């Protein structure tokens, strides 16, 4: 019976997590790697934990109470978790279990010093590292002391930090068990941490070694600054030797103490370069064994390295898979599409199948490989210029990579004299509004055909049909005339900003000249919700119903509109919302992910915005705002032209400018239509796929209709054809998605794993100001409202919206705000275009804006110069 309570460490491997916990399973695996030494030891198993916990029946009620606490209620968690720990430490270890542990200790010899380490079943997994959440005890001497510290390790499962982490991440306290690793104590001359990938940059080819004298606890606790070595290709490429004034050492009778380091040793390196390289080679063996970068705790004793911990580094952004071993430079698609959240597998695969360029998945995000464009001198400069106009941070990141002469190599045949591929550029299109009207009509005709043809498709026939639908999708998207219309608007914007600044000294003049431009489906969407508010405003009972819904979600989305119709004025309000959803119901936050709930599926998302519009605007606001914008643009045009005519060669400059103003107003609104078409098609695809999901649930092939979101398109097709699904695959994908949600994607990612985000290299802003990209001119001061979820928005007139990113679905909020600040964005991204359309001062690409600006804080947004001041 004792065998299930204690097992030798060397018997464990990666499959033993449920028995010996994450740390025990990892150490057991490491001990089997050739050339890697792990201190001798054994594991007190999770069966032993369960056996001992059964001695305290009162724990069940305490755990029930603990599970019901709010993770933000720190005081309640602190109090109750302390009570649970005290109960566990007070349990008398059953005699047969104590005997089993004592027998295992006997092989070390009498009073051998031990390290006693907690090892939870939810610890050190590939998708979640629980480093530091449970306890480790060093230099524990004697069986009595070891048994006491085993109990303390069990209790450490319920530290305040561990409890809060599990509450926030949906991990059931009852599902986590605690094993304990007991090892022969190592008394090192030096110890520290090895990261087999650079933990700051993510570079997989650069290992980082932190080292100090004595036990590693001095480093872990922050008692001393470590020596830091960076190693690449078996060579120390960088090192910083710290003044190590203190160290932690073992005390002869047990425990540890802090001691002073002799003055002459303090600035000596804890390791020689040769030792550092040898340690990194050991780390590479461990990394190869586990198949992922590792965070490794090590000791150096008597000239030998010993490994006392190895866990995955879970904070690194994954690297896209490549078919070769060459260097690659990847650009984030999410930063271009204003959606940097993680996407589910079905969303990723559908976007890949309908995109115009090959895309690579990593960390739940998509990337495009820009290596060839950067490698060719013929295309590099133009590519950097195009990218830089949209997002200077991406350009700076790319230039940072290019500055490393050995990373992106030009192909031998490429040279400055080689003409760019593709022949001569297409002739400019005429400035003719009928071109835009024709493009929109062709798109609508194609979409109507899709809706008509897909209605009869079911089961395998649907999946036979969809690839052809995706081809038509790409045909419409790649229409050369559509691309030329988009570029015409963008190029006219650039021309106006560049030339009017040169001639008149005026920054971003195009922002005002494009106010209320025609055919902008996204700005029309925001104004149309003002019209919905006009219908709602006269009916107090409708407003009261919407307020109740917004506060408590008393009615589910499915029955929301039906219930609305039951109150006085509700039929009119319902019809207005229905009409809005007929035109815009396919939209939602993060809409490039087909799995995201659309407004048509979740109409209550719009309730807070409708109520804000009712409160903050009067009747007819939509028409009035559009007309005000049109008049401001016309006045600006007259002002600019008259000032130009007064200049030398003024008539020519004014004539060219007038031509460009007409051109920008003709084409800039169309910039938003292709995205509207894409999302309209996505909703048609989603409705058909959702019907298949419901059939699979009825047939008991899937447990939940949203399980299809965790399958790729091809995998879903296979499930539909076979009527068989892999439940474990769905479960693994859900776990991976939760992990990806915690990662922040970089703007630029190299095949070495290095995340490069770029920097603004400016010295023309006030001290303390937050720097960003100016995308919509003007200056505004007001209350910052930090909004991370559109459905939770509560805005007053004059508020400044601060958020991570704004895709087109955020546009209805824009009509009620005074300014905009986002963490992600570029000059021609959707938020920037609509901010200019509405005349909102806006600064985008502000790193950490939602963390650095407090909700309710007064700020001043300089939309012309690209910075945000934090006001007292």
PDB file of N, CA, C and O in Angstrom, residues 8 17 58 118 139 155 167 361 568 593:
ATOM      1  N   UNK A   8      10.141   6.798  -6.107  1.00  0.00           N
ATOM      2  CA  UNK A   8      11.435   7.400  -6.435  1.00  0.00           C
ATOM      3  C   UNK A   8      11.271   8.432  -7.541  1.00  0.00           C
ATOM      4  O   UNK A   8      10.520   8.219  -8.506  1.00  0.00           O
ATOM      5  N   UNK A  17       2.126  13.591 -14.036  1.00  0.00           N
ATOM      6  CA  UNK A  17       1.727  14.833 -13.370  1.00  0.00           C
ATOM      7  C   UNK A  17       0.622  14.612 -12.351  1.00  0.00           C
ATOM      8  O   UNK A  17       0.644  15.190 -11.258  1.00  0.00           O
ATOM      9  N   UNK A  58     -13.777  18.733   7.764  1.00  0.00           N
ATOM     10  CA  UNK A  58     -14.248  20.119   7.755  1.00  0.00           C
ATOM     11  C   UNK A  58     -13.716  20.909   6.560  1.00  0.00           C
ATOM     12  O   UNK A  58     -14.221  21.991   6.239  1.00  0.00           O
ATOM     13  N   UNK A 118       7.191  21.766  -2.898  1.00  0.00           N
ATOM     14  CA  UNK A 118       5.806  21.490  -3.298  1.00  0.00           C
ATOM     15  C   UNK A 118       5.749  21.190  -4.786  1.00  0.00           C
ATOM     16  O   UNK A 118       6.561  21.679  -5.566  1.00  0.00           O
ATOM     17  N   UNK A 139      17.408  22.764   3.296  1.00  0.00           N
ATOM     18  CA  UNK A 139      18.218  22.337   4.437  1.00  0.00           C
ATOM     19  C   UNK A 139      17.340  21.880   5.611  1.00  0.00           C
ATOM     20  O   UNK A 139      17.498  22.328   6.746  1.00  0.00           O
ATOM     21  N   UNK A 155      -0.115  22.570   2.694  1.00  0.00           N
ATOM     22  CA  UNK A 155      -0.868  23.777   3.027  1.00  0.00           C
ATOM     23  C   UNK A 155      -0.607  24.894   2.020  1.00  0.00           C
ATOM     24  O   UNK A 155      -1.487  25.723   1.757  1.00  0.00           O
ATOM     25  N   UNK A 167      -8.766  31.130  -8.884  1.00  0.00           N
ATOM     26  CA  UNK A 167     -10.083  31.762  -9.021  1.00  0.00           C
ATOM     27  C   UNK A 167     -10.160  32.529 -10.357  1.00  0.00           C
ATOM     28  O   UNK A 167     -11.153  32.436 -11.079  1.00  0.00           O
ATOM     29  N   UNK A 361       0.032  31.094 -38.575  1.00  0.00           N
ATOM     30  CA  UNK A 361      -0.578  31.176 -37.248  1.00  0.00           C
ATOM     31  C   UNK A 361       0.454  30.983 -36.168  1.00  0.00           C
ATOM     32  O   UNK A 361       1.345  30.141 -36.273  1.00  0.00           O
ATOM     33  N   UNK A 568     -44.837  49.880 -23.828  1.00  0.00           N
ATOM     34  CA  UNK A 568     -45.379  50.988 -24.618  1.00  0.00           C
ATOM     35  C   UNK A 568     -44.277  51.610 -25.472  1.00  0.00           C
ATOM     36  O   UNK A 568     -43.248  52.020 -24.941  1.00  0.00           O
ATOM     37  N   UNK A 593     -12.701  37.561 -36.608  1.00  0.00           N
ATOM     38  CA  UNK A 593     -12.818  36.194 -36.085  1.00  0.00           C
ATOM     39  C   UNK A 593     -14.265  35.762 -36.246  1.00  0.00           C
ATOM     40  O   UNK A 593     -15.159  36.257 -35.558  1.00  0.00           O
TER      41      UNK A 593
END
